[in-house]
Coordinates of C-alpha atoms and ligand atoms in Angstrom, one line a residue:
M3 CA 0.2 7.9 -6.2
C4 CA 2.9 7.9 -9.2
G5 CA 7.2 6.3 -8.6
I6 CA 10.3 8.4 -8.2
V7 CA 13.4 7.1 -8.5
G8 CA 17.0 8.9 -9.2
Y9 CA 20.7 7.8 -9.5
I10 CA 23.2 9.8 -9.3
G11 CA 26.6 8.0 -9.8
Q12 CA 29.6 6.4 -12.2
K13 CA 27.3 4.5 -14.4
K14 CA 24.8 5.3 -17.3
A15 CA 21.7 6.4 -15.6
S16 CA 19.0 5.6 -17.7
P17 CA 19.1 2.3 -17.3
I18 CA 19.4 2.4 -13.7
L19 CA 16.5 4.9 -13.4
I20 CA 14.1 2.2 -16.4
N21 CA 15.2 -0.3 -13.7
G22 CA 13.9 1.2 -10.5
L23 CA 11.0 2.6 -12.3
L24 CA 9.9 -1.3 -14.3
K25 CA 9.6 -2.1 -9.6
L26 CA 7.8 0.8 -9.3
E27 CA 5.4 0.2 -11.8
Y28 CA 2.6 -0.9 -9.2
R29 CA 2.4 2.5 -8.2
G30 CA 0.7 3.9 -11.4
Y31 CA 1.8 2.7 -14.9
D32 CA -0.1 5.3 -17.2
S33 CA 3.2 6.8 -18.7
A34 CA 6.6 7.5 -17.2
G35 CA 9.4 9.5 -18.8
L36 CA 12.7 10.6 -17.2
S37 CA 15.8 13.3 -17.2
T38 CA 19.4 12.8 -17.3
L39 CA 22.4 15.4 -17.2
E40 CA 24.4 15.3 -20.7
D41 CA 27.7 17.3 -19.6
T42 CA 25.7 20.1 -18.7
T43 CA 22.3 20.6 -20.6
I44 CA 18.9 18.1 -19.6
S45 CA 17.6 15.9 -22.1
N46 CA 13.6 15.3 -21.2
I47 CA 12.7 11.8 -22.9
K48 CA 8.9 10.7 -22.1
N49 CA 6.4 9.0 -23.0
K50 CA 2.9 7.9 -22.3
G51 CA 2.4 3.5 -21.5
R52 CA 4.1 1.5 -19.2
V53 CA 7.3 2.3 -18.0
N54 CA 9.4 -0.4 -21.0
S55 CA 7.7 1.9 -24.1
L56 CA 10.1 4.6 -22.8
N57 CA 12.6 2.1 -25.1
E58 CA 10.6 2.9 -27.8
V59 CA 11.8 6.3 -27.9
P60 CA 14.9 6.1 -30.1
E61 CA 16.6 9.3 -28.2
I62 CA 16.8 6.7 -25.1
N63 CA 19.7 5.5 -26.4
T64 CA 21.9 8.5 -26.6
L65 CA 21.6 8.9 -23.5
T66 CA 25.1 9.0 -22.1
G67 CA 24.5 11.1 -18.1
T68 CA 25.3 9.8 -14.7
I69 CA 23.0 11.6 -13.5
G70 CA 19.3 11.2 -13.5
I71 CA 15.4 11.6 -11.9
A72 CA 12.8 9.3 -13.8
H73 CA 8.7 8.9 -12.6
T74 CA 6.1 6.6 -13.5
R75 CA 2.8 8.2 -13.5
W76 CA -1.0 7.6 -11.8
A77 CA -3.0 10.7 -13.6
T78 CA -4.8 13.1 -11.2
H79 CA -4.7 16.3 -12.9
G80 CA -4.8 16.0 -16.4
K81 CA -5.1 12.4 -18.8
P82 CA -2.0 10.0 -19.5
S83 CA -0.2 12.0 -21.9
T84 CA 3.6 11.8 -23.0
T85 CA 2.2 16.5 -22.7
N86 CA 1.6 15.6 -18.5
S87 CA 4.2 12.6 -18.4
H88 CA 6.8 13.9 -16.0
P89 CA 9.5 15.2 -15.5
H90 CA 8.6 19.1 -16.0
M91 CA 11.2 21.4 -17.2
D92 CA 10.7 25.0 -16.3
N93 CA 9.9 27.5 -19.1
S94 CA 14.1 28.0 -19.4
K95 CA 14.8 24.6 -19.2
T96 CA 17.6 25.0 -16.2
F97 CA 15.2 22.9 -14.3
S98 CA 14.1 19.3 -14.4
V99 CA 11.7 17.9 -11.6
V100 CA 9.7 14.3 -10.7
H101 CA 7.1 14.9 -8.2
N102 CA 4.9 12.0 -6.2
G103 CA 1.4 14.0 -4.6
I104 CA -0.8 16.5 -5.6
I105 CA 0.2 20.4 -5.2
E106 CA -3.4 20.9 -4.7
N107 CA -3.3 25.1 -4.6
Y108 CA -1.4 24.7 -8.6
N109 CA -4.4 26.9 -9.9
D110 CA -2.9 29.2 -7.8
L111 CA 0.3 29.4 -8.3
K112 CA -0.1 28.6 -12.0
I113 CA -2.4 31.8 -12.2
F114 CA 0.7 33.9 -10.3
L115 CA 3.5 32.5 -12.3
T116 CA 1.4 33.7 -15.8
E117 CA 1.5 36.8 -14.7
N118 CA 4.8 36.7 -14.2
G119 CA 5.3 35.6 -18.0
Y120 CA 5.7 32.0 -17.5
N121 CA 4.4 29.7 -20.0
F122 CA 2.5 26.2 -19.2
L123 CA 2.3 23.3 -21.3
S124 CA 0.0 20.3 -19.6
Q125 CA -2.2 20.5 -17.8
T126 CA -0.7 19.2 -14.5
D127 CA -0.4 20.0 -11.1
T128 CA 3.6 19.8 -10.7
E129 CA 4.5 21.5 -13.8
V130 CA 4.1 24.3 -11.1
I131 CA 7.1 23.4 -9.0
P132 CA 10.1 23.7 -11.8
N133 CA 9.0 26.6 -12.5
L134 CA 8.1 28.2 -9.0
I135 CA 11.6 27.2 -8.7
H136 CA 12.5 29.2 -11.7
Y137 CA 11.0 31.9 -10.3
Y138 CA 13.3 31.8 -6.4
F139 CA 16.1 30.9 -8.5
S140 CA 15.8 34.1 -10.3
K141 CA 14.8 36.8 -7.8
D142 CA 18.0 35.9 -5.6
N143 CA 20.9 37.6 -5.4
V144 CA 23.0 35.8 -3.7
D145 CA 25.2 33.7 -5.9
D146 CA 26.5 31.4 -3.5
D147 CA 26.3 27.2 -3.5
K148 CA 22.7 26.8 -2.0
K149 CA 21.4 29.5 -4.1
F150 CA 19.4 25.9 -5.7
L151 CA 18.4 24.8 -2.9
R152 CA 17.8 28.5 -1.1
A153 CA 14.9 28.1 -4.4
V154 CA 13.9 24.6 -3.7
Q155 CA 12.7 25.3 0.0
S156 CA 10.9 28.7 -1.2
A157 CA 9.0 26.9 -3.9
C158 CA 8.2 24.3 -1.4
K159 CA 7.1 26.7 1.0
D160 CA 4.5 28.1 -1.4
F161 CA 2.8 24.2 -1.8
K162 CA -0.4 23.0 -0.1
G163 CA -0.5 19.3 -0.7
S164 CA 1.7 16.4 -0.9
Y165 CA 5.4 16.2 -2.5
A166 CA 8.3 13.6 -2.8
I167 CA 10.3 15.5 -5.4
E168 CA 13.3 15.2 -7.2
V169 CA 15.0 18.2 -9.0
I170 CA 18.0 18.9 -10.8
S171 CA 19.6 21.8 -12.6
S172 CA 21.9 22.5 -15.5
L173 CA 23.6 24.3 -13.5
Y174 CA 24.9 22.3 -10.7
P175 CA 24.8 19.4 -13.1
D176 CA 26.9 17.9 -9.3
R177 CA 24.0 16.3 -7.3
I178 CA 19.7 16.2 -6.7
I179 CA 17.7 18.2 -4.7
V180 CA 15.1 16.3 -2.9
T181 CA 12.3 16.7 -0.1
R182 CA 9.4 15.5 1.1
K183 CA 6.1 16.3 2.6
D184 CA 3.0 13.4 3.4
S185 CA 5.3 11.6 0.0
P186 CA 7.2 8.4 0.8
L187 CA 10.6 9.0 -0.4
V188 CA 14.3 6.6 0.8
I189 CA 17.3 7.6 0.1
G190 CA 19.6 4.4 -0.7
K191 CA 23.4 4.9 0.1
G192 CA 26.2 3.1 -2.3
E193 CA 29.9 3.2 -3.2
N194 CA 30.3 7.0 -4.9
E195 CA 26.8 6.8 -5.8
N196 CA 23.3 7.5 -4.8
H197 CA 19.9 6.8 -5.2
I198 CA 16.9 7.5 -4.5
S199 CA 12.9 5.7 -4.9
S200 CA 9.9 5.6 -3.1
D201 CA 10.2 2.7 -1.9
I202 CA 12.8 0.4 -0.8
P203 CA 12.8 -2.8 -3.0
A204 CA 12.8 -0.7 -6.1
I205 CA 16.7 -0.3 -5.0
L206 CA 16.9 -3.2 -2.9
S207 CA 19.2 -4.6 -5.5
Y208 CA 21.8 -1.7 -5.6
T209 CA 22.3 -0.9 -1.3
K210 CA 20.8 -2.6 1.7
D211 CA 21.8 1.4 3.7
F212 CA 18.6 3.7 3.4
Y213 CA 18.3 7.6 5.0
L214 CA 14.4 7.6 5.6
L215 CA 14.3 11.7 5.3
E216 CA 10.9 13.4 7.1
D217 CA 8.6 15.8 5.8
N218 CA 10.0 19.3 5.2
E219 CA 14.0 18.2 5.1
Y220 CA 15.6 19.2 2.3
V221 CA 19.0 16.6 0.9
E222 CA 21.2 17.8 -1.7
I223 CA 23.2 14.8 -3.2
Y224 CA 26.0 14.1 -4.9
R225 CA 28.0 11.2 -5.5
D226 CA 30.1 10.6 -2.6
H227 CA 28.5 12.0 0.3
L228 CA 25.0 13.4 0.7
D229 CA 24.1 17.0 2.9
F230 CA 20.7 16.5 5.1
Y231 CA 19.0 19.7 6.2
N232 CA 16.2 20.7 8.0
K233 CA 12.8 22.8 6.7
D234 CA 15.2 26.3 8.0
L235 CA 18.0 24.7 5.8
A236 CA 20.1 24.7 8.9
K237 CA 22.4 21.1 8.2
I238 CA 21.2 18.0 10.3
N239 CA 22.7 14.8 10.9
K240 CA 21.0 11.7 9.5
P241 CA 21.0 8.0 10.4
I242 CA 21.8 4.8 8.3
K243 CA 19.2 2.4 8.5
N244 CA 20.7 -1.0 7.4
I245 CA 17.5 -3.0 5.2
E246 CA 17.2 -6.6 6.3
W247 CA 15.2 -8.0 2.9
D248 CA 16.7 -9.7 0.2
A249 CA 16.5 -8.2 -2.9
T250 CA 15.1 -11.7 -4.0
A251 CA 12.5 -11.1 -1.9
A252 CA 11.3 -7.9 -4.2
E253 CA 11.7 -10.9 -7.6
K254 CA 8.8 -12.9 -9.5
D255 CA 11.3 -16.2 -8.1
G256 CA 10.0 -18.7 -11.1
Y257 CA 6.5 -17.4 -10.6
E258 CA 4.3 -16.6 -13.4
D259 CA 2.8 -12.9 -11.2
Y260 CA 3.9 -11.1 -8.2
M261 CA 0.4 -11.8 -7.0
L262 CA 0.7 -15.9 -7.6
K263 CA 4.0 -15.8 -5.5
E264 CA 2.2 -13.7 -2.9
I265 CA -0.4 -15.8 -2.3
Y266 CA 2.2 -18.2 -2.5
E267 CA 4.5 -17.3 0.0
Q268 CA 1.3 -16.8 3.0
P269 CA 3.1 -19.6 5.4
K270 CA 6.4 -18.1 5.4
S271 CA 4.8 -14.9 5.9
I272 CA 2.5 -15.8 8.2
R273 CA 5.5 -17.7 10.3
E274 CA 7.4 -14.1 10.2
T275 CA 4.8 -12.5 11.5
I276 CA 4.3 -14.7 14.1
G277 CA 8.1 -14.3 14.6
S278 CA 8.7 -14.8 18.5
R279 CA 5.7 -13.1 19.6
I280 CA 4.5 -15.8 20.7
K281 CA 4.4 -18.5 23.1
L282 CA 2.5 -21.5 25.1
D283 CA 3.6 -21.4 28.1
A284 CA 4.6 -17.3 28.6
P285 CA 2.6 -13.7 27.4
C286 CA 2.9 -13.2 23.9
C287 CA 5.9 -11.2 23.9
F288 CA 4.9 -7.5 22.4
D289 CA 8.3 -5.1 23.1
E290 CA 6.9 -2.1 21.3
L291 CA 3.6 -1.4 23.4
N292 CA 3.6 -0.6 26.9
F293 CA -0.2 -1.1 27.7
T294 CA -1.4 -1.6 31.8
K295 CA -4.3 -3.7 32.4
D296 CA -5.1 0.4 34.0
Y297 CA -4.4 1.6 30.6
L298 CA -6.4 -1.8 28.9
S299 CA -9.8 -1.0 31.0
S300 CA -10.3 2.1 30.8
L301 CA -10.8 1.9 26.7
N302 CA -13.9 2.8 26.1
K303 CA -13.8 1.3 22.5
I304 CA -11.1 0.7 19.9
C305 CA -11.3 2.5 16.5
I306 CA -9.8 0.5 13.8
V307 CA -9.2 2.5 10.5
A308 CA -8.0 1.6 7.7
C309 CA -8.9 1.7 3.4
G310 CA -9.6 -2.1 0.9
T311 CA -7.9 -5.0 2.0
A312 CA -6.4 -3.9 5.3
M313 CA -10.0 -2.9 6.8
H314 CA -10.5 -5.9 6.0
A315 CA -8.5 -7.6 8.0
G316 CA -9.9 -5.6 10.9
L317 CA -13.6 -6.1 10.0
A318 CA -11.9 -10.1 9.6
T319 CA -10.5 -9.2 13.8
K320 CA -13.5 -7.2 15.1
T321 CA -15.3 -10.4 16.6
L322 CA -11.8 -12.0 17.7
I323 CA -10.6 -9.0 20.1
E324 CA -14.5 -8.4 21.4
Q325 CA -15.2 -11.7 22.4
I326 CA -11.7 -11.8 23.9
C327 CA -11.2 -8.0 25.4
N328 CA -14.2 -7.2 26.3
I329 CA -13.6 -3.7 24.3
P330 CA -16.3 -2.3 21.8
V331 CA -14.2 -2.8 18.4
E332 CA -15.0 -0.2 15.8
V333 CA -14.2 -0.9 12.3
E334 CA -14.1 1.7 9.9
V335 CA -12.9 3.4 6.1
A336 CA -10.4 5.7 6.6
S337 CA -12.0 8.5 4.5
E338 CA -14.5 8.5 6.4
F339 CA -13.8 8.4 9.6
R340 CA -11.4 11.5 8.8
Y341 CA -14.6 13.8 7.7
R342 CA -17.3 12.5 10.3
N343 CA -16.5 14.6 13.8
P344 CA -16.1 10.9 15.3
I345 CA -16.7 10.6 19.0
I346 CA -12.8 9.5 19.9
N347 CA -11.5 11.0 22.8
E348 CA -8.2 9.8 25.7
K349 CA -10.4 6.5 26.7
T350 CA -9.6 5.4 22.9
L351 CA -7.5 3.8 21.2
A352 CA -7.0 4.2 17.3
I353 CA -5.7 1.8 15.3
Y354 CA -4.3 2.5 11.6
I355 CA -3.4 -0.9 10.3
S356 CA -1.6 -0.3 6.9
Q357 CA 0.4 -2.6 4.3
S358 CA 2.3 0.6 2.9
G359 CA 2.0 2.4 5.4
E360 CA 1.5 6.4 3.1
T361 CA -2.2 5.4 2.5
A362 CA -3.3 9.3 2.3
D363 CA -6.4 8.9 3.7
T364 CA -5.3 6.4 7.5
I365 CA -2.7 8.5 7.6
A366 CA -4.8 11.9 8.1
A367 CA -7.8 9.7 10.6
L368 CA -4.5 8.9 12.8
K369 CA -3.8 12.4 13.0
L370 CA -6.9 12.9 13.9
A371 CA -7.2 10.9 16.4
K372 CA -3.8 11.9 18.3
S373 CA -5.6 15.9 17.6
K374 CA -8.3 14.0 19.7
G375 CA -6.1 12.7 22.1
C376 CA -6.7 8.6 21.4
K377 CA -3.0 6.6 21.5
T378 CA -3.1 5.2 18.5
L379 CA -1.1 2.6 16.9
A380 CA 0.4 1.8 13.5
I381 CA 0.4 -1.9 11.9
S382 CA 2.6 -1.9 9.2
N383 CA 4.8 -3.4 6.5
V384 CA 6.8 -0.7 5.6
I385 CA 9.3 0.0 8.1
G386 CA 10.0 3.7 8.2
S387 CA 6.8 4.4 6.8
S388 CA 5.0 7.6 7.3
I389 CA 2.2 5.5 8.7
T390 CA 4.9 4.9 11.1
R391 CA 6.8 8.0 12.4
E392 CA 3.4 10.0 13.5
A393 CA 1.6 6.5 15.5
D394 CA 2.7 6.6 19.3
Y395 CA 2.6 2.9 18.6
T396 CA 4.1 0.7 16.0
I397 CA 4.2 -3.2 14.8
Y398 CA 5.2 -4.6 11.9
T399 CA 4.0 -7.0 10.2
H400 CA 6.5 -9.6 8.4
A401 CA 5.1 -10.3 5.3
G402 CA 7.9 -8.8 3.0
P403 CA 7.4 -7.0 -0.1
E404 CA 4.6 -7.1 -1.6
I405 CA 4.3 -5.8 -5.5
A406 CA 0.9 -6.9 -6.7
V407 CA -1.5 -4.4 -6.8
A408 CA -3.5 -6.6 -5.1
S409 CA -3.1 -7.3 -1.8
T410 CA -3.2 -11.0 -0.4
K411 CA -0.2 -11.9 2.1
A412 CA -0.1 -8.6 3.5
Y413 CA -4.0 -9.3 4.7
T414 CA -3.0 -12.4 5.8
A415 CA -0.4 -10.9 7.7
Q416 CA -2.3 -8.1 9.3
V417 CA -5.0 -10.8 10.5
T418 CA -2.3 -12.8 11.7
L419 CA -1.2 -9.5 13.7
L420 CA -4.4 -8.8 15.2
A421 CA -5.6 -11.5 16.4
I422 CA -2.3 -11.9 18.5
L423 CA -3.0 -8.4 19.7
G424 CA -6.3 -9.4 20.3
I425 CA -4.5 -12.1 22.3
Y426 CA -2.0 -9.9 24.1
M427 CA -4.7 -7.3 25.4
A428 CA -6.7 -10.6 26.4
E429 CA -4.0 -11.8 28.5
V430 CA -2.9 -8.2 30.3
L431 CA -6.9 -7.3 31.0
G432 CA -6.7 -11.0 32.6
S433 CA -9.8 -10.7 30.8
V434 CA -11.6 -14.5 30.0
S435 CA -9.6 -18.0 30.6
P436 CA -5.7 -18.7 30.0
L437 CA -6.9 -21.7 28.0
I438 CA -9.4 -20.7 25.8
L439 CA -6.6 -18.0 24.9
E440 CA -4.1 -21.7 24.6
N441 CA -5.9 -22.5 22.3
L442 CA -6.0 -20.2 19.9
K443 CA -2.2 -19.4 20.4
K444 CA -1.7 -23.3 19.5
E445 CA -4.8 -22.0 16.6
I446 CA -2.2 -19.6 15.5
F447 CA 1.0 -21.9 14.9
D448 CA -0.9 -24.5 12.8
L449 CA -2.5 -21.0 10.3
P450 CA 0.1 -21.9 8.0
N451 CA 0.1 -25.4 7.7
K452 CA -3.4 -25.5 7.2
I453 CA -2.1 -22.4 4.8
Q454 CA -0.5 -24.6 3.0
T455 CA -2.1 -27.3 3.0
V456 CA -5.1 -25.7 0.7
L457 CA -2.8 -24.7 -1.4
N458 CA -0.8 -28.0 -2.3
D459 CA -3.8 -28.9 -4.7
V460 CA -6.0 -26.0 -6.0
S461 CA -7.3 -27.4 -8.9
G462 CA -10.4 -27.3 -8.3
I463 CA -10.7 -23.5 -7.0
K464 CA -9.0 -23.5 -10.5
N465 CA -11.8 -25.9 -12.5
F466 CA -14.2 -23.9 -10.8
A467 CA -13.0 -20.5 -12.0
K468 CA -12.5 -22.0 -15.9
K469 CA -16.0 -22.9 -15.3
V470 CA -17.8 -18.5 -14.5
Y471 CA -14.3 -16.3 -15.9
N472 CA -16.8 -15.1 -18.8
E473 CA -20.3 -13.8 -16.4
K474 CA -21.0 -10.3 -15.4
D475 CA -21.8 -10.5 -11.3
M476 CA -21.0 -12.8 -8.3
F477 CA -21.8 -12.6 -4.5
F478 CA -19.9 -13.5 -1.4
I479 CA -22.0 -13.9 1.2
G480 CA -21.1 -15.1 4.8
R481 CA -22.0 -14.9 8.2
G482 CA -19.5 -13.7 11.2
T483 CA -16.3 -14.2 10.6
D484 CA -16.7 -15.0 7.4
Y485 CA -18.8 -12.0 6.1
A486 CA -15.8 -9.9 6.6
V487 CA -14.1 -12.7 4.0
S488 CA -16.5 -12.4 1.6
L489 CA -16.4 -8.8 1.2
E490 CA -12.2 -9.6 1.3
G491 CA -13.2 -11.7 -1.4
S492 CA -15.4 -9.4 -3.4
L493 CA -13.0 -6.7 -3.8
K494 CA -10.5 -9.2 -5.5
L495 CA -12.6 -10.4 -7.6
K496 CA -13.4 -6.8 -8.5
E497 CA -9.8 -5.3 -8.8
I498 CA -8.0 -7.5 -11.1
S499 CA -10.6 -9.9 -13.0
Y500 CA -13.1 -6.4 -13.4
I501 CA -16.6 -8.5 -13.1
H502 CA -19.1 -7.0 -10.4
S503 CA -20.0 -7.9 -7.8
E504 CA -21.0 -7.9 -4.1
G505 CA -20.3 -8.7 -0.3
Y506 CA -22.8 -9.1 1.4
A507 CA -23.6 -10.2 4.6
S508 CA -25.9 -13.4 4.3
G509 CA -29.0 -13.4 6.8
E510 CA -29.3 -9.8 4.5
L511 CA -29.8 -10.7 0.8
K512 CA -33.2 -11.2 1.6
H513 CA -33.1 -7.7 2.1
G514 CA -32.7 -7.0 -1.5
P515 CA -30.0 -8.0 -3.4
I516 CA -31.4 -11.3 -3.4
A517 CA -33.7 -9.3 -6.4
L518 CA -30.3 -9.8 -8.4
I519 CA -30.1 -13.4 -8.4
E520 CA -31.3 -15.2 -12.1
D521 CA -30.5 -18.6 -13.3
N522 CA -26.7 -19.3 -13.1
T523 CA -25.9 -16.1 -11.3
T524 CA -22.3 -17.2 -9.3
V525 CA -23.2 -16.8 -5.5
V526 CA -20.0 -18.0 -3.2
S527 CA -20.6 -19.0 0.3
V528 CA -18.1 -19.6 2.6
I529 CA -19.4 -21.6 5.8
T530 CA -16.5 -21.7 8.3
N531 CA -18.6 -20.4 11.6
D532 CA -19.6 -23.2 12.8
D533 CA -22.6 -22.2 15.0
L534 CA -23.8 -20.5 12.2
V535 CA -23.7 -23.8 9.8
E536 CA -27.1 -24.7 9.3
K537 CA -29.0 -20.5 8.7
S538 CA -25.6 -19.8 6.1
I539 CA -26.8 -22.9 4.4
S540 CA -30.5 -21.9 4.6
N541 CA -29.5 -19.0 3.1
V542 CA -27.5 -21.1 -0.2
Q543 CA -30.5 -22.6 -0.5
E544 CA -32.8 -19.8 -0.7
V545 CA -30.6 -18.3 -3.8
A546 CA -29.7 -22.2 -5.5
T547 CA -33.7 -22.1 -5.6
R548 CA -34.2 -18.6 -7.1
G549 CA -31.6 -20.7 -10.1
A550 CA -27.4 -19.4 -8.4
K551 CA -24.6 -21.4 -9.3
T552 CA -23.5 -22.2 -5.6
F553 CA -19.5 -22.5 -4.7
V554 CA -19.1 -23.3 -1.0
I555 CA -16.2 -22.9 0.4
T556 CA -16.3 -24.4 4.1
N557 CA -14.8 -26.8 6.8
Q558 CA -17.7 -27.8 8.3
D559 CA -19.1 -31.7 7.9
I560 CA -21.7 -30.2 5.4
D561 CA -24.0 -32.6 3.0
K562 CA -21.5 -31.3 -0.1
S563 CA -24.6 -32.4 -3.0
R564 CA -26.8 -30.1 -2.3
F565 CA -24.3 -27.5 -3.6
D566 CA -22.8 -26.8 -7.3
Y567 CA -19.2 -26.9 -6.0
V568 CA -17.6 -27.5 -2.8
I569 CA -14.3 -26.3 -1.9
E570 CA -12.8 -27.9 1.7
I571 CA -10.4 -26.5 3.4
P572 CA -9.2 -27.2 7.1
A573 CA -10.9 -26.6 10.1
I574 CA -10.1 -24.1 12.6
S575 CA -11.2 -21.3 14.7
K576 CA -14.0 -19.0 13.6
L577 CA -12.3 -16.7 15.2
I578 CA -9.5 -16.6 12.6
S579 CA -11.0 -18.5 10.1
P580 CA -10.5 -15.3 7.2
A581 CA -6.3 -15.7 7.1
L582 CA -7.2 -19.2 6.0
S583 CA -10.8 -19.3 3.6
V584 CA -9.6 -16.1 2.3
I585 CA -6.8 -18.4 0.0
P586 CA -9.1 -19.5 -2.4
L587 CA -11.0 -17.1 -2.4
Q588 CA -8.1 -14.9 -3.5
L589 CA -6.8 -18.3 -5.7
F590 CA -10.3 -17.6 -7.3
S591 CA -9.6 -14.5 -8.3
Y592 CA -6.0 -15.3 -9.8
Y593 CA -7.5 -17.6 -12.4
I594 CA -10.7 -16.4 -13.1
A595 CA -8.5 -12.9 -14.6
K596 CA -5.7 -15.2 -15.9
E597 CA -8.3 -17.3 -17.4
K598 CA -10.0 -13.4 -19.1
G599 CA -5.6 -12.7 -19.6
L600 CA -5.6 -10.0 -17.5
D601 CA -2.4 -8.7 -16.2
V602 CA -3.3 -9.7 -12.3
D603 CA -0.6 -7.4 -11.0
K604 CA -1.4 -4.0 -12.1
P605 CA -5.3 -3.9 -12.7
R606 CA -6.4 -0.8 -14.5
N607 CA -7.3 1.7 -12.7
L608 CA -5.5 1.0 -9.6
A609 CA -2.7 1.6 -8.4
K610 CA -0.8 0.1 -4.9
S611 CA 0.1 2.5 -2.7
V612 CA -3.0 5.6 -2.3
T613 CA -0.9 8.8 -1.7
V614 CA -3.8 11.0 -2.9
E615 CA -6.6 11.3 -0.5
Ligands
M6R27 O1 -1.7 0.7 1.6 P1 -2.6 -0.1 2.6 O2 -2.9 -1.1 3.2 O3 -2.6 1.4 3.0 O4 -3.4 -0.3 1.3 C1 -5.1 -0.3 1.1 C2 -5.7 -0.3 -0.1 O5 -5.4 0.6 -1.1 C3 -5.3 -1.2 -0.6 O6 -5.1 -2.8 0.2 C4 -6.3 -1.9 -1.6 O7 -7.6 -2.0 -1.4 C5 -5.1 -2.6 -2.4 N1 -5.8 -2.3 -3.9 C6 -6.6 -4.1 -2.7 O8 -6.1 -5.5 -2.6

């Protein structure tokens, strides 16, 4: 996790760096810091707390340097503190480094460096980086212009783990050196200036021209040019990628929070994700995939692997894919999949979902499937992200930048794209009647309007949130695809409102968890699966009998007087209902968190992009 930015140009670096960090706070926000080159000395300013705490350090106003690196931290090694914040410098204060990732063998390196006379101030893994660079620099007798670069490369060769790093040196005040391995880093090219960042939106207001680095590539970044090198330090050419995202897409745009804005963007993000993939009178269009009938017929199963909300998107579409493609679908969390030696082979299609495209467990799980001969397909929201570079195929959701830590529009875009993918595969296979697929396509076309209908009147959800925001425990229950969405509703509530909640299959409650239901326990039930309505209602009655307060989200014709609170949503096929029924659940969590006065965009202990396992 953690976010890094860098600037080299004609302007004062510190405000640009702080501005960039503020946009990366979603990646971590327990401490922050920056280094600028002031003539030929490095000024290092750090503070515990959010990025804005840097403005409380008096020296920040004295900085005038036009080269700098900066960091916002999500602690992994060493508690949040000023000492543990980045940038870290070597003992001689010649090199300053910011780092995103984990140096797994830092302890061995620390012992080695200590034996060679180096001291350490922090408990971080990162502090070995500047010192190891210094070690190699001092051992290099060739005093040429590439000495700094060679020292960085030599140090990196010793690292095990993941890193995106930026290094500046008081001896080389004209450049920033960057490299990465398994952690994100992009470079934005400007006019006589260059920007560096962990993600594109943070620097989108300065440029739309980006270089996307591969693992183990090195770059010397100057004001007016960049030199790219491969792992052996041979010069390489790097194409520029023009990113079409609008900078304002990453701003709050009048909304109180990013999360609310992103919830309201869902009709648009789904329309963009549908794009021109669906046509009623023609097969779905996935030019990126060349799946033939022979290939799809040969599959023994499809594995969908992801983390958190992205995994829930897989669960939400498992039934659709199984029913219309007649292929078994397994959905699994990446952190388990990668370590359990799953039975997969060249007859398995492995699909990896990741909004950020940088989630460490998901990427590792993808690499595992590749090593076992599976074809791998990535679904991501971020162009050029790490996962898209590892996978055999990539299809993108077009949700636009998702900034709030709690994922909302990415989930509905993922569900939509997976549903379209399922229809595409069913069309290639000819596994179900064209009429069924045509109806599903119409449902997907209508989805944005139906979401808009829910968004047009949120008063009922807000009112219920006001009644229950002080509670300690809640349950989310459902059957079929309603169960999948219940898990997502429960996750949203936990992460932003800090209320303990459980997502459960309605039929499973009586096998244990019903013991937890007491007077006034809130049970949120989703009832949209038309073939399971009566059974779902019975389950709600079972908890109501035991004193539960019942909050039902439904599009079925049911007797509302049997429940304490009902929110009606438009009718929709159960196969894609999770993309609609999730909207009231997102809003429910949002309004509860607001009632509690919490920071919904940056909930405690979390980070947007989980680049450590
Ligand atoms: O970027 P990814 O989709 O790979 O992220 C996966 C999870 O970390 C993410 O969905 C997480 O669960 C969200 N905070 C949920 O709102």
